[in-house]
Amino acid sequence: MELVLNEDQELIAKTALDFVAEHSPVSRFRALRDADDRLGYSQALYREMAELGWTGIAFAEEEGGAGMGLAELALVVEALGRKLAPEPFLGGIAMGGTALSLGASPALRSAWLPGVIDGSKVVALAHQEAGARYDLCAVKTRAEAAGDGFRLTGEKTGVLDAVGADAVIVPARTAGQPGDRAGLTLFLVETDRPGVSLERQVRVDHRNAAILRLDGVACGAAAVLGQPGEGADLLEAVIDRATVVLCAEMLGGMSEAFDLTVDYLKTREQFGVPIGSFQALQHRAARVYMEVELARSAVMAAARAVDAAGAGPLDADVRKLVSLAKARCSDAYVLATNEGVQLFGGVGMTDEYDIGFYMKRARAAELTFGDAAFHRDRWAMLGRY
Amino acid sequence: MELVLNEDQELIAKTALDFVAEHSPVSRFRALRDADDRLGYSQALYREMAELGWTGIAFAEEEGGAGMGLAELALVVEALGRKLAPEPFLGGIAMGGTALSLGASPALRSAWLPGVIDGSKVVALAHQEAGARYDLCAVKTRAEAAGDGFRLTGEKTGVLDAVGADAVIVPARTAGQPGDRAGLTLFLVETDRPGVSLERQVRVDHRNAAILRLDGVACGAAAVLGQPGEGADLLEAVIDRATVVLCAEMLGGMSEAFDLTVDYLKTREQFGVPIGSFQALQHRAARVYMEVELARSAVMAAARAVDAAGAGPLDADVRKLVSLAKARCSDAYVLATNEGVQLFGGVGMTDEYDIGFYMKRARAAELTFGDAAFHRDRWAMLGRY
Amino acid sequence: MSDLEAFRRETRAWLEANAPKSLAGIPSNDIEGVWGGKKWVFDHPDKKLWLERMAEKGWTAPTWPVEYGGGGLSSAEAKILAQEMKALRLPAPLIGFGLTMIGPTLLRFGNEAQKQEHLPKICRGEIRWCQGYSEPGSGSDLASLQTKAVRDGDHFVINGTKVWTSYADEADWIFALVRNDASGKKQEGITFILIDMDDPGVSVSPILLISGKSPFCETHFKDVRVPVTNVVHEIGAGWTVAKALLGHERTMIADTFGVASTKARARGARGFLPELAASRTGEQDGRLADAVLRDQVAAFEMESRAFALTVQRTKDAARAGHQPGSESSMFKIYGTELNQRRYELMVRILGPDALGWEGPGFDETDLETTRDWLRSRGNTIEGGTSEVQLNIIAKHVLGLPA
Amino acid sequence: MSDLEAFRRETRAWLEANAPKSLAGIPSNDIEGVWGGKKWVFDHPDKKLWLERMAEKGWTAPTWPVEYGGGGLSSAEAKILAQEMKALRLPAPLIGFGLTMIGPTLLRFGNEAQKQEHLPKICRGEIRWCQGYSEPGSGSDLASLQTKAVRDGDHFVINGTKVWTSYADEADWIFALVRNDASGKKQEGITFILIDMDDPGVSVSPILLISGKSPFCETHFKDVRVPVTNVVHEIGAGWTVAKALLGHERTMIADTFGVASTKARARGARGFLPELAASRTGEQDGRLADAVLRDQVAAFEMESRAFALTVQRTKDAARAGHQPGSESSMFKIYGTELNQRRYELMVRILGPDALGWEGPGFDETDLETTRDWLRSRGNTIEGGTSEVQLNIIAKHVLGLPA
C-alpha cells in the first residue's frame, strides 16, 4: 500500500479541485440553501460531473465505470467537500451505487447501474431508522411475504439524497427482531410506487435527506439485493465503503476550513498586528494542522485497503482502518471548525461567513455512520479487546 | 457551608506555612531521601508539630484534641504538602488516627489515641493488598478464630507510615471471599508482636511505606475495631476522610509546583526575553491556574461537608464531594507538574531541581485511594447513573 | 434594625396589595421580561399595571435617587425589597440596558441635565436603550473603533457602523462610543455619546447567526447630527466611561455562567445530562449502559460542580471582606467552556437526532438543542474572548511579563 | 542490475562465512550495541571479532570513501548490505556519534587532514565521540551559548560548560560549539571545534535525572588548550555546521518515534497495551472490563496508527520524488507526545503497582515502566522542545507572521 498519489490520481485531484472551484464555489451551496431548493443540488451540474467520469470512477469497466476505486473517488469527493458541493455522491454513488454494485442481481444491475453511472438516475439507500443511532440492524421496517413477493411497511429517516431519487434501497426485516443480525433483506424500491412517500427534511447541514414512508409497498422477489435474510452483511459492506467516501468529504471540508482560518489569521489585524502573529494562536493552528495531516493519512490508507479487498468482504484489519479514518476525521473536523469559528471571532458566528457552514457539516458528518467513540469501540472490538 | 477561611483558620494556615517554610524546606526531604533514611521523616520535628497542636487538631477535645475538623487539618497538611514535609500525617493521623477515633473501643482508644495525638505514637492502617487496585474489600488476609481471639495471616503492601509505627490497623477477613463487603474485620496489631514483620518499600515519591507480613499473629477480641464482620463500612469511612487529607496535601503540592513554574517563567530568559512573555506559555499557565483554583474549592467543600457529618456515616452527597476533590486534585496536580517540567525544560528533568519531586508526588497521590477515573465512576454510581 | 423590620412589613403589605397575582412565577428573563420603550407591546395587561405601580414608587430602580425617578432606598432596604418580591415569586417590573447599564453610567458620569432628562424615562420604562460599542473592524481591540464624530458647531456629525447592538431594532436610544480625534493614542479621542435612534441617518439591520435569528443588529450612522450636550463625561474621555461599563458587563456575564452551572444540577432526580443519556442511550443494571459516555457525563458534572463551588468561594470571600481579584476572567472562560461542553455532550448523546435544523423528523427540543449548541460556540467570543481573558489572567493574576 | 545481484550473492556469502553465529538476533541498540573507543570493554569476544572483520572491509561505514576506512559502496549496494544483514539477523558491528554525526560532518565540512586523522579511527571503533552543544543557560536558544574560545597563538583556550553531553564519561573526543567572538550577532562568532577529552582541564560529571541514572553528563572546560587546526570549517562559521547537524539529528529522532510507534503494534496477539490492560484490570465477555480504559487504549492505538501512516506517507512521498517539507517537526511533537501518552496509560493501568522506585513489593518490569514514564517526560524537551517545533510549523509550514 503506497500512501502517495500516482500521476493519474494527481491529475484527477487537480481536475476535480479546479472544476469545483470554478463551478461550485460555496456561494452556490449558500444560494441553494437560501432558496430552500427542494433538491438542494443541481441536476445539470451533476450530469456535467458524470460526463467528467466522476460518478462512474469507482465502478468496474464492464459496468461502464472507470474501473478505479475508492482511492480515486475519494479525491473527487474531497474536492466536493472543500466547497460543500451538494451533488448526491454520498447517498447516490457511495451508498446506493455501492449497494447495487455489491449486491444487485444481473437484472437489477443492468436496469439501474448504467443510469447511476451516467448520472441520469439516483438510487439512495435508507440505512437509518428513528432511534437506531448507529446500529444498522436496528430495523423495524417489515417485509411480509405476499404472493410471490413482499409488502414493505415502515419508516426510514435521514435517507440521504433521497429527494429526487428514482429508487431507494431499503433494508427491511423478513425475520427476527429489531437489533438481530439475521433476517434483514435489502429491497430496491422505486420511489413512484404506490405506498411510497418521501418528505424532505431540513438538516443542520442542509444536505438532501428525507423521511421515507412505506405503507404496504409491493416488491417482487426480483427487487431483492443479495441473499434474503442476509442483508446485514451486505449493508455493512456498503456502509463501510460509504464511510470512507464520507471521510474523504470530511477531509476536504476540514482542509478548507483550516485554510480559511489560516488565511484569516494572516490578514485580520488586532492591536496593530495580524492576529496570526500571536503565539498562542500559532500553536493552536499548528495542532489543527497535525490532526488534519493524520486524518489525511488515515483516509488514504482506508481507501486503499478497501480497494485492495475488491468486492469481497472486508476483513478485520481493513474495517479497523475504516474506523480509524472515521474516528480521526470526526475529531479533526470538529476541532478544525471549533477552532476556526473561535479564531474568526464574532464574525465566525454570523451566517454571513462560510466558516459556520463547515462547523455544521463537521457535526453532521460526525454523527453519520458512527461518531468517534463508536468507532473507537469498533476498533477495540475488531482488535478483540 | 462557607467556602472561606475564618480568622482561626487563617491563623492556622499562616502558622503552618511559616513553620514549614522555616523548619522543613524541600532540601530536608531531599536530604532524607539521599540518606536512604529508614523512617524518611524526623521524629523530633514530628513531636514539635504535635506540640503546635497539629496532630490533634481534628480530634475531639475530650480525647485531648483541639476539637476542630478536617477543614483545619487540611490547612496544616496543605502546608506540609507544599514543601513535601514527610511527617506521618497521612498514614498516622488521617488513616490510623481516624480509624481509632471512629472505631476503637474505649479501652483501645484510651490506650492509643493519646499517644497518637501527642505525637509519641504512630498507628498506621494497612488498606492495600497486592493486586487489589482501589477495591478496599479485595482483602485476602485471613483472621481465623483461635481460642478467645484470632490468628492473622496475610500480606499487606504500601502500608503508609508503617515503618517506625507502633501499631498497624489491619483489615482481615473473618468470613467471605476477597471482594466481599461482608466479613471484613479491623484489628489493631502491635508491630512488635511475634509473627509481624515490616519491610521498608522504596516508592517513587519516597514516602514511608512498607510491606506488612502477618504470619499467624495472635490477636485478642479486644483488638477489634468496630463490629466484627462489618469492617468494610468503617474502612470506607476512614478512607473517605483520609482521601480529603491526601487531597489537601495534593493541593499544597500543586500550588507550590505552580508557583515554582510561574517564578521560573518570570526569571528564565531565552531569546533575550523572559520565557513568561511568550503568549502560548502564558495561556497554558492560566489554564493551570484555573484548574488549581477549582481543585482548591473542591477540597474546601469536601472537608467542610465531612466535618458537618461528624463521626457518623457519610451520605452520598458528601461522598460525591470527596470523589470530586480527589478527581480534581488528581487531574490538576498531574497537569500542573507535567506542565511544570515541560516549562522548566531540560533542567526540569534533572534530579537537581525540585519540580521533579512534585511530578512524582502527583502521580503517587493520583494512584492512592483511586485515580480520577475511579472517582468519576464513583460519582456516577453515587448519583445513581 | 427596627426601621428595617418596619420597612419589611410595609413593603410586604404594599406588594401583597399592589402586585397582580397573575404574575407570580413568571420569570423576568429576556423572553418574559418587560423591556419597555416606545415600541413596547405588553403581552399581558397586568405587566403594564405592575410596571406603572412600581414605577410610581420608584421601585423599578430602587436605589436610584428619588429626584430621578428612583426609590431612594438604601442597599439594605433594596435587599429587603428583593427578598420580599422573591418570596411572592414576583418578576422584576422592568428589565433592560437602561436600568443595568446607561442608568448607572449617567449617575456616575452624567451631568445634571442628562440625569434629569433620561433617568426618569428609564425608571418609567418609556425609553428603551441599546449599546453601541463594537465595530466590524474592532473585535477584541475595542479601542481601535472608527465611527467618526466630526464637530460642526453645537453638533457632532456621526458616521460609521456598530455591530452586536442587541435589540437595536427595538430600542429608542443608543449609547455609543465614537471617535472625535484620530491623531493621538487610540484610547484617546474616544467620546461616549447618547443618540436618539429616531434621528435621520440611523438605520438598523439584524444579524443572522449560525444558530439562526438573534437579538443582534448592525446599526449604521450616516451623517447623524447629535447635539454636543449629549456627550457623557468629557469629549475625548469616553474610554474612561467605557472601561467602567465593560468591567460591570463582564462581571454580569461571569455571574450568569456561574449561576447557570449551579442551576444545571437541579433538573431531574439524577440531573439533566444523566437523564438525557439514560433515555437516549439506555441503561444496564441501573447504570448508563455506555460507560464511556457515563465517564464524560460525570466529568462534566464534576467540573461544573467544582466551578460552582469556586463561584461560591469567591462570593463567600467577598462577603468576608476580601478584595476581589480578577476572578471574573476565570469565570468567563470556564463558565462559557462548560456551557459549550454541555452542548457538545448533549449533541453526542442525541446522535443522529441532533442533525435537524427544522421541520419533520426531528423533535422540537432536539432542534432547540442543536441551535443552542451552535449558539454556545459564541460564548467564548462575546463579552471578551477567552483569549483576551487568558491574557488578563496571565498578566494581572500571575504577573507574567508582557 | 546483474552487478547488484552479484554484489548481493557475494555479500551474503561473505556474511555467512564471517559473521559470528552467536550474534544472530542481538540488537544493536544503546545497551547491546558496540560503541567502541579507548575505554570500551566488549561483553562478548564475538562482538570484537565481528567489528574487526567488518572494519577491515570498510563496512562499519559502508558508504564512506575507502581512503578514510569506509566501504566505498553506492547507496544501492549499502541497501543490499543492510538487507542481507537483516536477513541473517546480524547487529550493526559498531554504533555511535562518530558514525552518525561527526563522521558525516567531517566528510562535508572537514579538511583533508581532519578526515585522514579522524575518519579511519571512527570506522575501526578506536575513538568514541560525544557532542557538546547545549549549555546550562542556552536551552532552546542554542545560539546564545557562552563557552569561550580565546585565541592564543596556534591554540584556542576554552572555558565553559556543556550539558546533555551523552556518554561524555565514556567518550575520547568531543565535537563542540564554542564562542570565539561575542561582539556581533549571536549566530556569528560561533566555532565548531574538536577537543580531545584527555586534554588537561576537561572534566565530566554525570547528570542524574528524575528517572534515575542517565547517559547525560556535564562537561567542563577549564583553560583547555585546543590547536586551531581542530576547527572544522571556518572560524566563526560553526553555526552553519551546527544547523546541518541539528537538522540531521531531528530527523533521526523523529524517525525513532515514527518507527517506535509502528513497532508498538507488533507485540502480543492483541497488541501490548490491550494485553497489559487485560492482565491488570480484567476482562468481561472477551473484552476489557473497564470500558473507559478500553476507549483510551483504542484512542491511543488509533492515533499511533494514524501517526505511523503519516510517517509512511511522508516516506512514500519522498520516494515518489516529492520535496520533503517540515514534517520532522510534526513527527517530533506527535511521536514524543504519543510516547508520553503510552506511558501515562501504562502507569494508570498499573495503578498502585506503578508506585515503586526500587526494592521489594514491586515487579521489575513495573519498576522499569515507572522509570520509563518519568524518562518519557523529557522527550518533548530534548532534541528541540515541542514549543520550538510548534513555532516552526506555524512559521515555516503555515506561513504565519512572526
mmCIF file of C-alpha atoms in Angstrom, chain D residues 209-380:
data_model
loop_
_atom_site.group_PDB
_atom_site.id
_atom_site.type_symbol
_atom_site.label_atom_id
_atom_site.label_comp_id
_atom_site.label_asym_id
_atom_site.label_seq_id
_atom_site.Cartn_x
_atom_site.Cartn_y
_atom_site.Cartn_z
ATOM 1 C CA LEU D 209 17.583 12.581 36.003
ATOM 2 C CA ILE D 210 14.216 12.393 37.717
ATOM 3 C CA SER D 211 14.083 8.873 36.300
ATOM 4 C CA GLY D 212 17.478 7.956 37.791
ATOM 5 C CA LYS D 213 20.805 7.359 36.098
ATOM 6 C CA SER D 214 21.270 8.583 32.559
ATOM 7 C CA PRO D 215 23.937 8.712 29.868
ATOM 8 C CA PHE D 216 23.899 12.511 30.164
ATOM 9 C CA CYS D 217 26.838 14.429 31.576
ATOM 10 C CA GLU D 218 28.029 17.896 32.183
ATOM 11 C CA THR D 219 31.386 18.535 30.540
ATOM 12 C CA HIS D 220 33.531 21.302 31.976
ATOM 13 C CA PHE D 221 36.358 23.090 30.187
ATOM 14 C CA LYS D 222 38.863 24.970 32.294
ATOM 15 C CA ASP D 223 41.639 26.645 30.307
ATOM 16 C CA VAL D 224 41.670 23.791 27.821
ATOM 17 C CA ARG D 225 44.192 24.449 25.028
ATOM 18 C CA VAL D 226 42.994 23.211 21.634
ATOM 19 C CA PRO D 227 45.004 23.596 18.416
ATOM 20 C CA VAL D 228 43.422 25.925 15.865
ATOM 21 C CA THR D 229 43.793 23.111 13.348
ATOM 22 C CA ASN D 230 40.953 21.354 15.183
ATOM 23 C CA VAL D 231 38.442 23.915 13.934
ATOM 24 C CA VAL D 232 36.026 22.387 11.415
ATOM 25 C CA HIS D 233 35.007 24.683 8.542
ATOM 26 C CA GLU D 234 35.899 28.322 9.170
ATOM 27 C CA ILE D 235 36.493 30.044 12.478
ATOM 28 C CA GLY D 236 33.229 31.777 13.329
ATOM 29 C CA ALA D 237 31.240 29.652 10.868
ATOM 30 C CA GLY D 238 30.260 26.995 13.383
ATOM 31 C CA TRP D 239 26.585 27.831 13.240
ATOM 32 C CA THR D 240 26.416 26.629 9.638
ATOM 33 C CA VAL D 241 27.934 23.309 10.645
ATOM 34 C CA ALA D 242 25.688 23.034 13.699
ATOM 35 C CA LYS D 243 22.499 23.693 11.772
ATOM 36 C CA ALA D 244 23.270 20.950 9.266
ATOM 37 C CA LEU D 245 23.991 18.540 12.071
ATOM 38 C CA LEU D 246 20.926 19.549 14.100
ATOM 39 C CA GLY D 247 18.613 19.038 11.154
ATOM 40 C CA HIS D 248 20.113 15.597 10.740
ATOM 41 C CA GLU D 249 19.631 14.860 14.444
ATOM 42 C CA ARG D 250 15.987 15.903 14.479
ATOM 43 C CA THR D 251 15.196 13.710 11.511
ATOM 44 C CA MET D 252 16.798 10.804 13.335
ATOM 45 C CA ILE D 253 14.775 11.485 16.482
ATOM 46 C CA ALA D 254 11.563 11.869 14.521
ATOM 47 C CA ASP D 255 12.347 8.641 12.709
ATOM 48 C CA THR D 256 12.897 6.906 16.009
ATOM 49 C CA PHE D 257 9.490 7.899 17.283
ATOM 50 C CA GLY D 258 7.839 7.148 13.970
ATOM 51 C CA VAL D 259 9.307 3.675 13.927
ATOM 52 C CA ALA D 260 8.679 3.061 17.610
ATOM 53 C CA SER D 261 5.007 3.726 17.244
ATOM 54 C CA THR D 262 4.817 1.322 14.317
ATOM 55 C CA LYS D 263 6.599 -1.405 16.242
ATOM 56 C CA ALA D 264 4.411 -0.992 19.276
ATOM 57 C CA ARG D 265 1.624 -2.674 17.352
ATOM 58 C CA ALA D 266 3.520 -5.874 16.920
ATOM 59 C CA ARG D 267 3.763 -7.145 20.479
ATOM 60 C CA GLY D 268 1.239 -9.713 21.656
ATOM 61 C CA ALA D 269 -1.770 -11.039 19.786
ATOM 62 C CA ARG D 270 -3.885 -8.021 20.698
ATOM 63 C CA GLY D 271 -1.081 -5.532 20.999
ATOM 64 C CA PHE D 272 0.873 -4.581 24.055
ATOM 65 C CA LEU D 273 -1.465 -2.158 25.791
ATOM 66 C CA PRO D 274 -4.650 -4.239 25.419
ATOM 67 C CA GLU D 275 -2.794 -7.237 26.827
ATOM 68 C CA LEU D 276 -1.433 -5.224 29.727
ATOM 69 C CA ALA D 277 -4.851 -3.778 30.461
ATOM 70 C CA ALA D 278 -6.475 -7.202 30.262
ATOM 71 C CA SER D 279 -3.971 -8.753 32.652
ATOM 72 C CA ARG D 280 -4.156 -5.939 35.202
ATOM 73 C CA THR D 281 -7.755 -4.785 35.086
ATOM 74 C CA GLY D 282 -9.622 -7.869 33.922
ATOM 75 C CA GLU D 283 -11.877 -8.939 31.097
ATOM 76 C CA GLN D 284 -15.569 -9.495 30.716
ATOM 77 C CA ASP D 285 -17.202 -11.329 27.810
ATOM 78 C CA GLY D 286 -13.872 -11.307 25.996
ATOM 79 C CA ARG D 287 -13.439 -7.538 26.231
ATOM 80 C CA LEU D 288 -11.579 -5.257 28.612
ATOM 81 C CA ALA D 289 -13.819 -4.976 31.645
ATOM 82 C CA ASP D 290 -13.085 -1.279 32.098
ATOM 83 C CA ALA D 291 -14.807 0.342 29.118
ATOM 84 C CA VAL D 292 -13.334 3.762 29.814
ATOM 85 C CA LEU D 293 -9.838 2.328 29.781
ATOM 86 C CA ARG D 294 -10.702 0.399 26.628
ATOM 87 C CA ASP D 295 -11.708 3.646 24.975
ATOM 88 C CA GLN D 296 -8.432 5.273 25.991
ATOM 89 C CA VAL D 297 -6.359 2.335 24.818
ATOM 90 C CA ALA D 298 -8.188 2.310 21.494
ATOM 91 C CA ALA D 299 -7.737 6.075 21.139
ATOM 92 C CA PHE D 300 -4.031 5.691 21.778
ATOM 93 C CA GLU D 301 -3.657 2.780 19.372
ATOM 94 C CA MET D 302 -5.609 4.589 16.688
ATOM 95 C CA GLU D 303 -3.651 7.800 16.935
ATOM 96 C CA SER D 304 -0.441 5.789 16.906
ATOM 97 C CA ARG D 305 -1.598 4.036 13.779
ATOM 98 C CA ALA D 306 -2.613 7.295 12.092
ATOM 99 C CA PHE D 307 0.772 8.709 13.051
ATOM 100 C CA ALA D 308 2.624 5.686 11.674
ATOM 101 C CA LEU D 309 0.620 6.005 8.463
ATOM 102 C CA THR D 310 1.639 9.657 8.277
ATOM 103 C CA VAL D 311 5.298 8.743 8.662
ATOM 104 C CA GLN D 312 4.822 6.176 5.925
ATOM 105 C CA ARG D 313 3.044 8.704 3.723
ATOM 106 C CA THR D 314 5.965 11.094 4.031
ATOM 107 C CA LYS D 315 8.419 8.366 3.108
ATOM 108 C CA ASP D 316 6.295 7.229 0.202
ATOM 109 C CA ALA D 317 6.077 10.815 -0.992
ATOM 110 C CA ALA D 318 9.852 11.230 -0.737
ATOM 111 C CA ARG D 319 10.360 8.023 -2.678
ATOM 112 C CA ALA D 320 7.979 9.354 -5.322
ATOM 113 C CA GLY D 321 10.212 12.386 -5.655
ATOM 114 C CA HIS D 322 8.224 14.960 -3.675
ATOM 115 C CA GLN D 323 10.268 17.540 -1.792
ATOM 116 C CA PRO D 324 10.103 16.898 1.939
ATOM 117 C CA GLY D 325 8.631 19.782 3.938
ATOM 118 C CA SER D 326 8.930 20.465 7.640
ATOM 119 C CA GLU D 327 7.396 17.114 8.555
ATOM 120 C CA SER D 328 10.176 16.385 11.035
ATOM 121 C CA SER D 329 8.745 18.991 13.429
ATOM 122 C CA MET D 330 5.375 17.309 13.322
ATOM 123 C CA PHE D 331 6.910 13.898 13.835
ATOM 124 C CA LYS D 332 8.949 15.143 16.756
ATOM 125 C CA ILE D 333 5.918 16.667 18.501
ATOM 126 C CA TYR D 334 3.436 13.944 17.799
ATOM 127 C CA GLY D 335 5.767 10.994 18.235
ATOM 128 C CA THR D 336 7.075 12.188 21.578
ATOM 129 C CA GLU D 337 3.617 13.021 22.862
ATOM 130 C CA LEU D 338 2.343 9.605 21.838
ATOM 131 C CA ASN D 339 5.222 8.032 23.722
ATOM 132 C CA GLN D 340 4.284 10.064 26.797
ATOM 133 C CA ARG D 341 0.636 9.105 26.462
ATOM 134 C CA ARG D 342 1.651 5.483 26.180
ATOM 135 C CA TYR D 343 3.491 5.628 29.491
ATOM 136 C CA GLU D 344 0.763 7.647 31.172
ATOM 137 C CA LEU D 345 -1.676 4.944 30.128
ATOM 138 C CA MET D 346 0.631 2.183 31.328
ATOM 139 C CA VAL D 347 1.053 3.863 34.692
ATOM 140 C CA ARG D 348 -2.712 4.242 35.063
ATOM 141 C CA ILE D 349 -3.218 0.607 34.116
ATOM 142 C CA LEU D 350 -0.659 -0.475 36.702
ATOM 143 C CA GLY D 351 -2.314 1.670 39.360
ATOM 144 C CA PRO D 352 -0.677 1.206 42.780
ATOM 145 C CA ASP D 353 1.813 -1.210 41.171
ATOM 146 C CA ALA D 354 3.343 1.809 39.431
ATOM 147 C CA LEU D 355 4.296 3.436 42.729
ATOM 148 C CA GLY D 356 7.693 1.772 43.076
ATOM 149 C CA TRP D 357 11.161 3.220 42.709
ATOM 150 C CA GLU D 358 13.116 0.101 43.600
ATOM 151 C CA GLY D 359 13.254 -2.772 46.029
ATOM 152 C CA PRO D 360 10.669 -5.116 47.453
ATOM 153 C CA GLY D 361 6.987 -5.247 46.680
ATOM 154 C CA PHE D 362 7.306 -4.205 43.069
ATOM 155 C CA ASP D 363 7.710 -6.184 39.893
ATOM 156 C CA GLU D 364 10.912 -5.495 37.910
ATOM 157 C CA THR D 365 9.079 -4.621 34.704
ATOM 158 C CA ASP D 366 6.687 -2.387 36.632
ATOM 159 C CA LEU D 367 9.636 -0.547 38.153
ATOM 160 C CA GLU D 368 11.011 -0.114 34.651
ATOM 161 C CA THR D 369 7.675 1.231 33.438
ATOM 162 C CA THR D 370 7.651 3.854 36.172
ATOM 163 C CA ARG D 371 11.208 4.962 35.333
ATOM 164 C CA ASP D 372 10.401 4.957 31.630
ATOM 165 C CA TRP D 373 7.306 7.044 32.270
ATOM 166 C CA LEU D 374 9.434 9.644 34.053
ATOM 167 C CA ARG D 375 12.066 9.496 31.348
ATOM 168 C CA SER D 376 9.423 9.976 28.640
ATOM 169 C CA ARG D 377 8.594 13.410 30.043
ATOM 170 C CA GLY D 378 11.915 14.555 28.637
ATOM 171 C CA ASN D 379 11.002 13.503 25.089
ATOM 172 C CA THR D 380 9.102 16.723 24.430
#
